[in-house]
PDB file of C-alpha atoms in Angstrom:
ATOM      1  CA  MET A   4     -31.103  20.026  16.300  1.00 50.00           C
ATOM      2  CA  GLU A   5     -31.659  23.205  14.407  1.00 66.00           C
ATOM      3  CA  THR A   6     -29.056  22.359  11.421  1.00 71.00           C
ATOM      4  CA  PHE A   7     -28.644  19.000  10.136  1.00 76.00           C
ATOM      5  CA  ARG A   8     -25.352  19.462   8.176  1.00 82.00           C
ATOM      6  CA  THR A   9     -21.965  21.021   8.707  1.00 85.00           C
ATOM      7  CA  ILE A  10     -21.900  24.593   6.799  1.00 87.00           C
ATOM      8  CA  VAL A  11     -18.567  25.466   5.713  1.00 90.00           C
ATOM      9  CA  THR A  12     -17.579  29.064   5.205  1.00 88.00           C
ATOM     10  CA  PRO A  13     -14.147  30.432   4.732  1.00 90.00           C
ATOM     11  CA  SER A  14     -12.174  31.493   7.611  1.00 86.00           C
ATOM     12  CA  GLY A  15     -10.498  35.119   7.999  1.00 81.00           C
ATOM     13  CA  ALA A  16     -12.152  38.649   6.804  1.00 80.00           C
ATOM     14  CA  PRO A  17     -13.665  38.632   3.134  1.00 87.00           C
ATOM     15  CA  LEU A  18     -10.949  40.026   0.840  1.00 91.00           C
ATOM     16  CA  GLN A  19     -12.940  43.227  -0.301  1.00 93.00           C
ATOM     17  CA  ARG A  20     -12.137  42.651  -3.939  1.00 94.00           C
ATOM     18  CA  GLN A  21     -13.893  44.595  -6.641  1.00 94.00           C
ATOM     19  CA  PRO A  22     -15.498  43.724  -9.932  1.00 94.00           C
ATOM     20  CA  SER A  23     -12.777  46.054 -11.787  1.00 94.00           C
ATOM     21  CA  ASP A  24     -10.268  43.947 -10.636  1.00 96.00           C
ATOM     22  CA  VAL A  25      -8.220  41.440 -13.210  1.00 97.00           C
ATOM     23  CA  PHE A  26      -8.165  37.911 -12.498  1.00 97.00           C
ATOM     24  CA  LEU A  27      -5.950  34.870 -13.465  1.00 97.00           C
ATOM     25  CA  ALA A  28      -6.882  31.344 -12.907  1.00 97.00           C
ATOM     26  CA  ILE A  29      -4.777  28.242 -13.316  1.00 97.00           C
ATOM     27  CA  GLY A  30      -5.399  24.790 -12.227  1.00 95.00           C
ATOM     28  CA  SER A  31      -7.433  21.703 -12.654  1.00 92.00           C
ATOM     29  CA  CYS A  32     -11.077  21.286 -14.297  1.00 88.00           C
ATOM     30  CA  PHE A  33     -12.628  22.463 -11.207  1.00 87.00           C
ATOM     31  CA  ALA A  34     -10.509  26.009 -11.815  1.00 89.00           C
ATOM     32  CA  GLU A  35     -12.072  25.911 -15.515  1.00 91.00           C
ATOM     33  CA  ARG A  36     -15.705  25.798 -13.770  1.00 91.00           C
ATOM     34  CA  MET A  37     -15.017  28.511 -11.371  1.00 92.00           C
ATOM     35  CA  GLY A  38     -13.041  30.609 -14.041  1.00 93.00           C
ATOM     36  CA  GLN A  39     -16.382  30.514 -16.357  1.00 93.00           C
ATOM     37  CA  CYS A  40     -18.310  31.764 -13.051  1.00 94.00           C
ATOM     38  CA  LEU A  41     -15.671  34.844 -13.344  1.00 95.00           C
ATOM     39  CA  ILE A  42     -16.357  35.191 -16.885  1.00 93.00           C
ATOM     40  CA  GLN A  43     -19.940  35.057 -16.918  1.00 92.00           C
ATOM     41  CA  SER A  44     -20.079  37.862 -14.272  1.00 94.00           C
ATOM     42  CA  ARG A  45     -18.355  39.829 -16.810  1.00 93.00           C
ATOM     43  CA  LEU A  46     -14.962  40.028 -15.107  1.00 95.00           C
ATOM     44  CA  ASP A  47     -11.669  40.523 -16.378  1.00 95.00           C
ATOM     45  CA  ALA A  48     -10.730  37.054 -16.287  1.00 96.00           C
ATOM     46  CA  LEU A  49      -8.070  34.870 -18.244  1.00 96.00           C
ATOM     47  CA  VAL A  50      -8.543  31.006 -17.470  1.00 96.00           C
ATOM     48  CA  ASN A  51      -5.947  28.071 -17.827  1.00 95.00           C
ATOM     49  CA  ALA A  52      -3.607  29.512 -21.007  1.00 94.00           C
ATOM     50  CA  HIS A  53      -1.737  26.181 -20.619  1.00 94.00           C
ATOM     51  CA  GLY A  54      -5.517  24.140 -20.745  1.00 94.00           C
ATOM     52  CA  ILE A  55      -6.282  22.285 -17.604  1.00 94.00           C
ATOM     53  CA  LEU A  56      -3.389  21.592 -15.270  1.00 96.00           C
ATOM     54  CA  TYR A  57      -3.777  19.198 -12.637  1.00 95.00           C
ATOM     55  CA  ASN A  58      -0.608  19.331 -10.465  1.00 96.00           C
ATOM     56  CA  PRO A  59       1.128  21.961  -8.565  1.00 97.00           C
ATOM     57  CA  PHE A  60       4.302  21.428 -10.248  1.00 97.00           C
ATOM     58  CA  SER A  61       3.086  21.760 -13.603  1.00 97.00           C
ATOM     59  CA  MET A  62       0.997  24.909 -12.536  1.00 97.00           C
ATOM     60  CA  SER A  63       4.567  26.538 -10.912  1.00 97.00           C
ATOM     61  CA  THR A  64       6.405  25.579 -14.163  1.00 96.00           C
ATOM     62  CA  ALA A  65       3.815  27.506 -16.363  1.00 96.00           C
ATOM     63  CA  ILE A  66       3.947  30.386 -13.717  1.00 97.00           C
ATOM     64  CA  ARG A  67       7.729  30.686 -14.287  1.00 97.00           C
ATOM     65  CA  ARG A  68       7.678  30.496 -17.965  1.00 95.00           C
ATOM     66  CA  LEU A  69       5.090  33.454 -17.831  1.00 96.00           C
ATOM     67  CA  LEU A  70       7.578  35.350 -15.415  1.00 97.00           C
ATOM     68  CA  ASP A  71      10.636  34.542 -17.643  1.00 96.00           C
ATOM     69  CA  ASN A  72       8.735  35.353 -20.781  1.00 94.00           C
ATOM     70  CA  ASN A  73      10.082  32.283 -22.065  1.00 92.00           C
ATOM     71  CA  VAL A  74       8.186  31.177 -25.331  1.00 94.00           C
ATOM     72  CA  TRP A  75       8.150  27.668 -26.676  1.00 93.00           C
ATOM     73  CA  THR A  76      10.237  26.538 -29.899  1.00 94.00           C
ATOM     74  CA  ARG A  77      10.325  23.109 -31.723  1.00 94.00           C
ATOM     75  CA  ASP A  78      12.702  21.733 -29.088  1.00 94.00           C
ATOM     76  CA  ASP A  79      10.065  21.993 -26.721  1.00 94.00           C
ATOM     77  CA  LEU A  80       7.610  19.781 -28.265  1.00 95.00           C
ATOM     78  CA  ILE A  81       7.388  15.833 -28.465  1.00 95.00           C
ATOM     79  CA  GLU A  82       6.511  14.292 -31.797  1.00 95.00           C
ATOM     80  CA  PHE A  83       4.637  10.986 -31.212  1.00 94.00           C
ATOM     81  CA  ASP A  84       2.724   9.049 -33.281  1.00 90.00           C
ATOM     82  CA  GLY A  85       2.424  11.537 -35.947  1.00 91.00           C
ATOM     83  CA  CYS A  86       0.911  14.370 -33.478  1.00 95.00           C
ATOM     84  CA  TRP A  87       2.856  17.324 -31.910  1.00 96.00           C
ATOM     85  CA  HIS A  88       2.580  17.605 -28.122  1.00 96.00           C
ATOM     86  CA  SER A  89       4.002  19.895 -25.402  1.00 95.00           C
ATOM     87  CA  PRO A  90       4.284  18.057 -22.141  1.00 95.00           C
ATOM     88  CA  GLU A  91       3.580  21.399 -20.096  1.00 94.00           C
ATOM     89  CA  HIS A  92       0.257  21.626 -21.854  1.00 94.00           C
ATOM     90  CA  HIS A  93      -3.313  20.038 -21.797  1.00 94.00           C
ATOM     91  CA  GLY A  94      -3.927  17.871 -25.037  1.00 92.00           C
ATOM     92  CA  GLU A  95      -6.104  20.647 -26.554  1.00 93.00           C
ATOM     93  CA  PHE A  96      -3.040  21.921 -27.930  1.00 95.00           C
ATOM     94  CA  SER A  97      -1.648  19.164 -29.408  1.00 95.00           C
ATOM     95  CA  ASP A  98      -1.723  19.037 -33.310  1.00 95.00           C
ATOM     96  CA  ASP A  99      -0.350  16.938 -36.199  1.00 95.00           C
ATOM     97  CA  ASP A 100       1.516  20.034 -37.529  1.00 96.00           C
ATOM     98  CA  CYS A 101       4.406  21.355 -35.541  1.00 96.00           C
ATOM     99  CA  ASP A 102       4.388  25.004 -36.586  1.00 96.00           C
ATOM    100  CA  SER A 103       0.476  25.005 -35.929  1.00 96.00           C
ATOM    101  CA  CYS A 104       1.082  23.739 -32.214  1.00 96.00           C
ATOM    102  CA  LEU A 105       3.668  26.336 -31.599  1.00 96.00           C
ATOM    103  CA  LEU A 106       1.237  29.110 -33.092  1.00 96.00           C
ATOM    104  CA  ARG A 107      -1.494  28.408 -30.737  1.00 95.00           C
ATOM    105  CA  ILE A 108       0.841  27.745 -27.889  1.00 96.00           C
ATOM    106  CA  ASN A 109       2.681  30.831 -28.176  1.00 96.00           C
ATOM    107  CA  ASP A 110      -0.249  33.088 -29.229  1.00 97.00           C
ATOM    108  CA  ARG A 111      -1.893  32.000 -25.929  1.00 96.00           C
ATOM    109  CA  PHE A 112       1.283  32.493 -23.932  1.00 96.00           C
ATOM    110  CA  ALA A 113       1.422  36.385 -24.941  1.00 97.00           C
ATOM    111  CA  GLN A 114      -2.017  36.648 -24.192  1.00 97.00           C
ATOM    112  CA  ALA A 115      -1.528  35.127 -20.573  1.00 97.00           C
ATOM    113  CA  ARG A 116       1.778  37.178 -20.424  1.00 96.00           C
ATOM    114  CA  MET A 117       0.202  40.450 -20.983  1.00 96.00           C
ATOM    115  CA  HIS A 118      -2.804  39.462 -18.468  1.00 97.00           C
ATOM    116  CA  LEU A 119      -0.125  38.691 -15.775  1.00 97.00           C
ATOM    117  CA  GLU A 120       1.291  41.959 -15.803  1.00 96.00           C
ATOM    118  CA  ARG A 121      -2.290  43.455 -15.141  1.00 96.00           C
ATOM    119  CA  THR A 122      -3.427  40.774 -12.689  1.00 97.00           C
ATOM    120  CA  ASP A 123      -4.647  41.668  -9.344  1.00 97.00           C
ATOM    121  CA  VAL A 124      -6.040  38.153  -8.244  1.00 97.00           C
ATOM    122  CA  LEU A 125      -4.365  35.184  -8.839  1.00 97.00           C
ATOM    123  CA  ILE A 126      -6.220  31.737  -8.353  1.00 97.00           C
ATOM    124  CA  LEU A 127      -4.564  28.430  -8.318  1.00 97.00           C
ATOM    125  CA  THR A 128      -6.325  25.152  -7.667  1.00 96.00           C
ATOM    126  CA  PHE A 129      -4.462  22.264  -7.049  1.00 97.00           C
ATOM    127  CA  GLY A 130      -6.114  19.003  -8.159  1.00 95.00           C
ATOM    128  CA  THR A 131      -3.379  16.023  -7.386  1.00 95.00           C
ATOM    129  CA  SER A 132       0.041  15.677  -5.913  1.00 96.00           C
ATOM    130  CA  PHE A 133       0.644  12.666  -7.788  1.00 96.00           C
ATOM    131  CA  VAL A 134       3.252  14.067 -10.249  1.00 96.00           C
ATOM    132  CA  TYR A 135       4.402  12.381 -13.669  1.00 96.00           C
ATOM    133  CA  PHE A 136       7.895  13.312 -14.538  1.00 97.00           C
ATOM    134  CA  LEU A 137       9.236  12.855 -18.076  1.00 95.00           C
ATOM    135  CA  THR A 138      12.149  10.159 -17.566  1.00 95.00           C
ATOM    136  CA  ARG A 139      14.430  11.842 -20.156  1.00 92.00           C
ATOM    137  CA  THR A 140      14.693  15.463 -18.762  1.00 92.00           C
ATOM    138  CA  GLY A 141      13.026  15.032 -15.236  1.00 93.00           C
ATOM    139  CA  GLN A 142      10.568  17.939 -15.900  1.00 94.00           C
ATOM    140  CA  PRO A 143       6.937  17.509 -14.550  1.00 95.00           C
ATOM    141  CA  VAL A 144       4.394  17.061 -17.145  1.00 96.00           C
ATOM    142  CA  ALA A 145       0.813  18.410 -17.575  1.00 95.00           C
ATOM    143  CA  ASN A 146      -0.220  15.494 -19.712  1.00 93.00           C
ATOM    144  CA  CYS A 147       1.362  12.008 -20.836  1.00 94.00           C
ATOM    145  CA  HIS A 148      -0.758  12.391 -24.031  1.00 94.00           C
ATOM    146  CA  ARG A 149      -0.971   8.499 -24.369  1.00 93.00           C
ATOM    147  CA  MET A 150       2.781   8.381 -24.788  1.00 94.00           C
ATOM    148  CA  PRO A 151       4.309   5.143 -23.723  1.00 95.00           C
ATOM    149  CA  ALA A 152       4.206   4.361 -19.791  1.00 93.00           C
ATOM    150  CA  ASP A 153       8.036   3.725 -19.656  1.00 94.00           C
ATOM    151  CA  TRP A 154       8.739   7.504 -20.693  1.00 96.00           C
ATOM    152  CA  PHE A 155       7.658   8.760 -17.203  1.00 96.00           C
ATOM    153  CA  GLU A 156       8.012   8.231 -13.675  1.00 96.00           C
ATOM    154  CA  ARG A 157       4.728   8.909 -11.497  1.00 95.00           C
ATOM    155  CA  ARG A 158       5.538  10.164  -7.836  1.00 95.00           C
ATOM    156  CA  GLY A 159       3.519  11.442  -5.306  1.00 95.00           C
ATOM    157  CA  VAL A 160       5.238  14.903  -4.204  1.00 96.00           C
ATOM    158  CA  GLY A 161       4.970  15.846  -0.444  1.00 97.00           C
ATOM    159  CA  ALA A 162       3.677  19.124   1.261  1.00 97.00           C
ATOM    160  CA  SER A 163       7.325  20.192   1.949  1.00 97.00           C
ATOM    161  CA  GLU A 164       8.171  20.337  -1.708  1.00 97.00           C
ATOM    162  CA  ILE A 165       5.397  22.085  -2.940  1.00 98.00           C
ATOM    163  CA  VAL A 166       5.574  24.969  -0.345  1.00 98.00           C
ATOM    164  CA  GLU A 167       9.521  25.102  -1.291  1.00 97.00           C
ATOM    165  CA  ASP A 168       8.580  25.146  -4.821  1.00 97.00           C
ATOM    166  CA  TYR A 169       5.648  27.959  -4.302  1.00 98.00           C
ATOM    167  CA  ARG A 170       7.787  29.970  -2.181  1.00 96.00           C
ATOM    168  CA  MET A 171      10.084  31.200  -4.810  1.00 94.00           C
ATOM    169  CA  VAL A 172       7.208  31.649  -7.072  1.00 97.00           C
ATOM    170  CA  ILE A 173       5.150  33.436  -4.814  1.00 97.00           C
ATOM    171  CA  GLY A 174       8.206  35.804  -4.124  1.00 96.00           C
ATOM    172  CA  ARG A 175       8.778  36.337  -7.667  1.00 97.00           C
ATOM    173  CA  LEU A 176       4.986  37.098  -8.279  1.00 97.00           C
ATOM    174  CA  LEU A 177       4.981  39.694  -5.877  1.00 97.00           C
ATOM    175  CA  GLU A 178       8.101  41.316  -7.174  1.00 96.00           C
ATOM    176  CA  LEU A 179       6.153  41.775 -10.581  1.00 96.00           C
ATOM    177  CA  ARG A 180       3.061  42.761  -8.894  1.00 96.00           C
ATOM    178  CA  PRO A 181       3.178  43.808  -5.270  1.00 96.00           C
ATOM    179  CA  ASP A 182      -0.422  44.091  -4.252  1.00 96.00           C
ATOM    180  CA  LEU A 183      -1.349  40.692  -5.846  1.00 97.00           C
ATOM    181  CA  THR A 184      -3.812  38.676  -3.943  1.00 97.00           C
ATOM    182  CA  VAL A 185      -3.297  35.058  -4.450  1.00 97.00           C
ATOM    183  CA  ILE A 186      -6.037  32.329  -3.690  1.00 97.00           C
ATOM    184  CA  LEU A 187      -5.238  28.752  -3.469  1.00 97.00           C
ATOM    185  CA  THR A 188      -7.889  26.144  -3.607  1.00 96.00           C
ATOM    186  CA  VAL A 189      -7.798  22.345  -3.589  1.00 97.00           C
ATOM    187  CA  SER A 190     -10.255  20.656  -6.287  1.00 95.00           C
ATOM    188  CA  PRO A 191     -12.819  18.723  -5.047  1.00 93.00           C
ATOM    189  CA  VAL A 192     -12.767  16.473  -7.758  1.00 91.00           C
ATOM    190  CA  ARG A 193     -11.910  12.762  -6.601  1.00 86.00           C
ATOM    191  CA  HIS A 194      -8.988  11.221  -8.631  1.00 82.00           C
ATOM    192  CA  LEU A 195     -10.105   7.936  -8.431  1.00 80.00           C
ATOM    193  CA  ARG A 196      -7.561   6.454 -10.669  1.00 78.00           C
ATOM    194  CA  ASP A 197      -5.252   6.646  -7.730  1.00 72.00           C
ATOM    195  CA  ASP A 198      -7.915   4.918  -5.741  1.00 83.00           C
ATOM    196  CA  ALA A 199      -9.655   6.274  -2.676  1.00 87.00           C
ATOM    197  CA  CYS A 200      -7.029   5.880  -0.321  1.00 91.00           C
ATOM    198  CA  ASP A 201      -4.385   7.594  -2.523  1.00 91.00           C
ATOM    199  CA  ASN A 202      -7.172  10.281  -3.391  1.00 91.00           C
ATOM    200  CA  GLN A 203      -7.313  11.360   0.220  1.00 93.00           C
ATOM    201  CA  LEU A 204      -3.675  11.060   0.791  1.00 94.00           C
ATOM    202  CA  SER A 205      -2.927  13.261  -2.400  1.00 95.00           C
ATOM    203  CA  LYS A 206      -5.522  15.969  -1.425  1.00 95.00           C
ATOM    204  CA  ALA A 207      -4.408  16.128   2.162  1.00 96.00           C
ATOM    205  CA  ARG A 208      -0.869  17.101   1.042  1.00 97.00           C
ATOM    206  CA  LEU A 209      -2.411  19.624  -1.099  1.00 97.00           C
ATOM    207  CA  ILE A 210      -4.590  21.098   1.587  1.00 97.00           C
ATOM    208  CA  VAL A 211      -1.208  20.924   4.318  1.00 98.00           C
ATOM    209  CA  ALA A 212       0.866  22.783   1.623  1.00 98.00           C
ATOM    210  CA  ALA A 213      -1.770  25.339   0.704  1.00 97.00           C
ATOM    211  CA  GLN A 214      -2.857  26.276   4.182  1.00 97.00           C
ATOM    212  CA  THR A 215       1.445  26.417   5.400  1.00 98.00           C
ATOM    213  CA  LEU A 216       1.749  29.253   2.451  1.00 98.00           C
ATOM    214  CA  ALA A 217      -1.571  30.647   3.270  1.00 97.00           C
ATOM    215  CA  GLU A 218      -0.035  31.335   6.893  1.00 96.00           C
ATOM    216  CA  ALA A 219       3.206  32.481   5.467  1.00 96.00           C
ATOM    217  CA  TYR A 220       2.349  34.910   3.187  1.00 97.00           C
ATOM    218  CA  ALA A 221      -0.273  38.232   3.895  1.00 95.00           C
ATOM    219  CA  ALA A 222      -1.052  37.839   0.260  1.00 96.00           C
ATOM    220  CA  VAL A 223      -2.162  34.307   0.259  1.00 97.00           C
ATOM    221  CA  HIS A 224      -5.364  33.237   1.239  1.00 96.00           C
ATOM    222  CA  TYR A 225      -7.101  29.577   1.072  1.00 97.00           C
ATOM    223  CA  PHE A 226     -10.560  29.055   0.035  1.00 96.00           C
ATOM    224  CA  PRO A 227     -12.092  25.634   1.356  1.00 96.00           C
ATOM    225  CA  ALA A 228     -13.508  24.632  -1.945  1.00 96.00           C
ATOM    226  CA  TYR A 229     -12.789  20.934  -1.061  1.00 96.00           C
ATOM    227  CA  GLU A 230     -14.088  21.448   2.206  1.00 96.00           C
ATOM    228  CA  ILE A 231     -17.329  22.499   1.204  1.00 95.00           C
ATOM    229  CA  VAL A 232     -17.882  19.631  -0.993  1.00 94.00           C
ATOM    230  CA  MET A 233     -16.747  17.252   1.344  1.00 93.00           C
ATOM    231  CA  ASP A 234     -18.876  18.329   4.203  1.00 92.00           C
ATOM    232  CA  ASP A 235     -21.101  21.213   3.293  1.00 92.00           C
ATOM    233  CA  LEU A 236     -22.412  19.011   0.443  1.00 92.00           C
ATOM    234  CA  ARG A 237     -21.744  15.574   1.838  1.00 90.00           C
ATOM    235  CA  ASP A 238     -24.231  13.743  -0.674  1.00 90.00           C
ATOM    236  CA  TYR A 239     -23.822  12.260  -3.855  1.00 89.00           C
ATOM    237  CA  ARG A 240     -26.840  14.381  -5.481  1.00 93.00           C
ATOM    238  CA  PHE A 241     -24.228  17.123  -5.742  1.00 91.00           C
ATOM    239  CA  TYR A 242     -22.117  15.055  -8.229  1.00 89.00           C
ATOM    240  CA  GLU A 243     -22.327  14.521 -11.922  1.00 91.00           C
ATOM    241  CA  ALA A 244     -23.213  11.000 -13.122  1.00 91.00           C
ATOM    242  CA  ASP A 245     -19.684  10.018 -12.865  1.00 89.00           C
ATOM    243  CA  MET A 246     -19.870  10.578  -8.993  1.00 88.00           C
ATOM    244  CA  VAL A 247     -16.760  12.623  -9.165  1.00 89.00           C
ATOM    245  CA  HIS A 248     -17.147  15.933 -10.719  1.00 89.00           C
ATOM    246  CA  PRO A 249     -19.412  18.507  -8.671  1.00 91.00           C
ATOM    247  CA  ASN A 250     -22.452  19.344 -10.676  1.00 93.00           C
ATOM    248  CA  ASP A 251     -24.122  22.458 -11.725  1.00 93.00           C
ATOM    249  CA  VAL A 252     -26.028  22.516  -8.212  1.00 94.00           C
ATOM    250  CA  ALA A 253     -22.614  22.325  -6.298  1.00 94.00           C
ATOM    251  CA  ILE A 254     -20.835  24.460  -8.439  1.00 94.00           C
ATOM    252  CA  ALA A 255     -23.253  27.583  -8.086  1.00 94.00           C
ATOM    253  CA  TYR A 256     -23.187  26.726  -4.420  1.00 95.00           C
ATOM    254  CA  ILE A 257     -19.484  27.091  -4.303  1.00 95.00           C
ATOM    255  CA  TRP A 258     -19.523  29.911  -6.374  1.00 95.00           C
ATOM    256  CA  GLU A 259     -21.906  32.105  -4.168  1.00 95.00           C
ATOM    257  CA  LYS A 260     -19.780  31.087  -0.954  1.00 95.00           C
ATOM    258  CA  PHE A 261     -16.607  32.276  -3.222  1.00 95.00           C
ATOM    259  CA  ARG A 262     -18.234  35.603  -4.398  1.00 95.00           C
ATOM    260  CA  CYS A 263     -19.377  36.432  -0.481  1.00 94.00           C
ATOM    261  CA  TRP A 264     -15.807  35.946   0.625  1.00 96.00           C
ATOM    262  CA  CYS A 265     -13.920  37.340  -2.351  1.00 96.00           C
ATOM    263  CA  PHE A 266     -15.729  40.548  -3.043  1.00 95.00           C
ATOM    264  CA  ALA A 267     -16.598  43.522  -1.010  1.00 93.00           C
ATOM    265  CA  ALA A 268     -20.391  43.628   0.405  1.00 88.00           C
ATOM    266  CA  GLY A 269     -21.228  46.697  -1.876  1.00 88.00           C
ATOM    267  CA  THR A 270     -20.441  44.699  -4.889  1.00 93.00           C
ATOM    268  CA  ASP A 271     -23.807  42.502  -4.457  1.00 92.00           C
ATOM    269  CA  ASP A 272     -26.069  44.682  -6.877  1.00 91.00           C
ATOM    270  CA  TYR A 273     -23.422  44.451  -9.814  1.00 93.00           C
ATOM    271  CA  PHE A 274     -23.556  40.547  -9.703  1.00 93.00           C
ATOM    272  CA  ALA A 275     -27.380  40.770  -9.686  1.00 92.00           C
ATOM    273  CA  ALA A 276     -27.522  43.127 -12.291  1.00 90.00           C
ATOM    274  CA  VAL A 277     -24.609  41.022 -14.461  1.00 91.00           C
ATOM    275  CA  ALA A 278     -26.524  37.867 -13.865  1.00 91.00           C
ATOM    276  CA  ASP A 279     -29.965  39.257 -15.083  1.00 89.00           C
ATOM    277  CA  LEU A 280     -28.085  40.572 -18.178  1.00 88.00           C
ATOM    278  CA  HIS A 281     -26.485  36.837 -18.840  1.00 88.00           C
ATOM    279  CA  GLN A 282     -29.751  35.225 -18.453  1.00 88.00           C
ATOM    280  CA  ARG A 283     -31.159  37.602 -21.130  1.00 85.00           C
ATOM    281  CA  LEU A 284     -28.210  37.194 -23.602  1.00 83.00           C
ATOM    282  CA  SER A 285     -28.542  33.152 -23.002  1.00 83.00           C
ATOM    283  CA  HIS A 286     -32.358  33.828 -24.091  1.00 78.00           C
ATOM    284  CA  ARG A 287     -33.437  32.256 -27.410  1.00 77.00           C
ATOM    285  CA  PRO A 288     -36.496  33.613 -28.834  1.00 74.00           C
ATOM    286  CA  ARG A 289     -39.306  31.327 -29.993  1.00 74.00           C
ATOM    287  CA  GLN A 290     -39.637  33.428 -33.093  1.00 72.00           C
ATOM    288  CA  ALA A 291     -36.548  35.779 -33.982  1.00 74.00           C
ATOM    289  CA  GLY A 292     -37.745  39.203 -35.339  1.00 68.00           C
ATOM    290  CA  SER A 293     -40.953  39.117 -33.946  1.00 80.00           C
ATOM    291  CA  LEU A 294     -42.322  42.286 -32.040  1.00 79.00           C
ATOM    292  CA  ALA A 295     -42.028  40.544 -28.772  1.00 78.00           C
ATOM    293  CA  HIS A 296     -38.341  39.444 -29.397  1.00 77.00           C
ATOM    294  CA  ARG A 297     -37.506  43.097 -30.344  1.00 80.00           C
ATOM    295  CA  GLU A 298     -39.041  44.460 -27.356  1.00 82.00           C
ATOM    296  CA  PHE A 299     -37.123  41.998 -25.169  1.00 82.00           C
ATOM    297  CA  ALA A 300     -33.766  43.180 -27.175  1.00 82.00           C
ATOM    298  CA  ARG A 301     -34.738  46.700 -26.544  1.00 86.00           C
ATOM    299  CA  ALA A 302     -34.815  46.086 -22.980  1.00 86.00           C
ATOM    300  CA  THR A 303     -31.620  44.053 -22.883  1.00 86.00           C
ATOM    301  CA  VAL A 304     -30.083  46.979 -24.470  1.00 86.00           C
ATOM    302  CA  ALA A 305     -31.112  49.455 -22.016  1.00 87.00           C
ATOM    303  CA  LEU A 306     -30.003  47.257 -19.156  1.00 87.00           C
ATOM    304  CA  ALA A 307     -26.563  46.854 -20.827  1.00 87.00           C
ATOM    305  CA  GLU A 308     -26.281  50.462 -21.275  1.00 88.00           C
ATOM    306  CA  SER A 309     -27.218  51.504 -17.793  1.00 88.00           C
ATOM    307  CA  LEU A 310     -24.629  48.770 -16.648  1.00 89.00           C
ATOM    308  CA  GLN A 311     -21.797  50.305 -18.807  1.00 88.00           C
ATOM    309  CA  ARG A 312     -22.547  53.908 -17.061  1.00 90.00           C
ATOM    310  CA  ARG A 313     -22.774  52.455 -13.850  1.00 89.00           C
ATOM    311  CA  PHE A 314     -19.580  50.213 -14.202  1.00 88.00           C
ATOM    312  CA  PRO A 315     -17.083  51.812 -16.437  1.00 87.00           C
ATOM    313  CA  HIS A 316     -14.648  48.515 -16.578  1.00 86.00           C
ATOM    314  CA  LEU A 317     -17.617  46.543 -18.310  1.00 86.00           C
ATOM    315  CA  ASP A 318     -17.071  46.607 -22.183  1.00 85.00           C
ATOM    316  CA  LEU A 319     -20.349  45.299 -23.517  1.00 86.00           C
ATOM    317  CA  SER A 320     -19.473  46.572 -27.010  1.00 84.00           C
ATOM    318  CA  GLY A 321     -20.147  43.324 -28.877  1.00 85.00           C
ATOM    319  CA  GLU A 322     -23.268  42.507 -26.987  1.00 83.00           C
ATOM    320  CA  LEU A 323     -24.795  45.920 -27.955  1.00 82.00           C
ATOM    321  CA  SER A 324     -23.858  45.504 -31.376  1.00 80.00           C
ATOM    322  CA  GLN A 325     -25.603  41.873 -31.889  1.00 79.00           C
ATOM    323  CA  LEU A 326     -28.690  43.118 -29.753  1.00 75.00           C
ATOM    324  CA  ALA A 327     -28.821  46.547 -32.147  1.00 77.00           C
ATOM    325  CA  ASP A 328     -29.286  43.928 -35.210  1.00 72.00           C
ATOM    326  CA  GLU A 329     -31.845  41.930 -33.214  1.00 71.00           C
ATOM    327  CA  CYS A 330     -33.795  45.296 -32.552  1.00 74.00           C
ATOM    328  CA  LYS A 331     -34.259  46.030 -36.188  1.00 71.00           C
ATOM    329  CA  VAL A 332     -37.544  45.318 -37.808  1.00 54.00           C
ATOM    330  CA  PRO A 333     -37.007  42.257 -40.465  1.00 61.00           C
TER     331      PRO A 333
END
């Protein structure tokens, strides 16, 4: 045998996207990790304006809100145990002051709405097909916020339900952005609270739904993140200590697969140069203000200025301002 593992590669032709494109990522904690890869690559990307969303219905609800420009009011929040929560948001938005909670939610919403109007690539990462619904309204919730269990109904939604829901959402997105590219992925993070069998059933529904949508729309594509971890990286050494979340090595491997599939071949030099810049900006000097540190900062300035000339979409003004201070003699 020449190989001892199954190497998984995305099907179909590469998408030929450019670093100047605008990205919006919505979904599970895996979407957060991949979104950080976009941001570290200095792409114009916004990640999870609602916080982490695990189920496809909460994600479609968030997208509809953006399309309708439907801001939140006090009536949309739930007060429980002295804290205000949004059933459509992650707990990071919860607050003991209602006005503060609404301000943070709507500020982030306004940012996401403006970003959506410019978005070229929308990345949606489904985490689980088990959805909690608020009993009194029937609406899907992104997070139960540790409220009483009898306030909710938990149900596994089928692939056909997800497809029907997203046909309407994708249609509206393409009306807003006719040239939009939609990338669907299924998170490789295992939801073992559902137990192993239910987790597999859940992921299967999501994969069927995502593949069905990719076959139905030329603008929709499926990236096999789940399959890469399950088949290509079939080993617990690619997981964190919790044996549930892919570790940094796995994320780096998936990102490289994604980058090669999503972006045009001629962009390799961009990503290499930006990775070099990111490493330099992350460097912590042994002795701040030393001659060696100032020379390192000047070389980093030269690299950043060169990148801005070569790639006009890059805005490195903040980094250049900081580096200018580091170049000064103390």
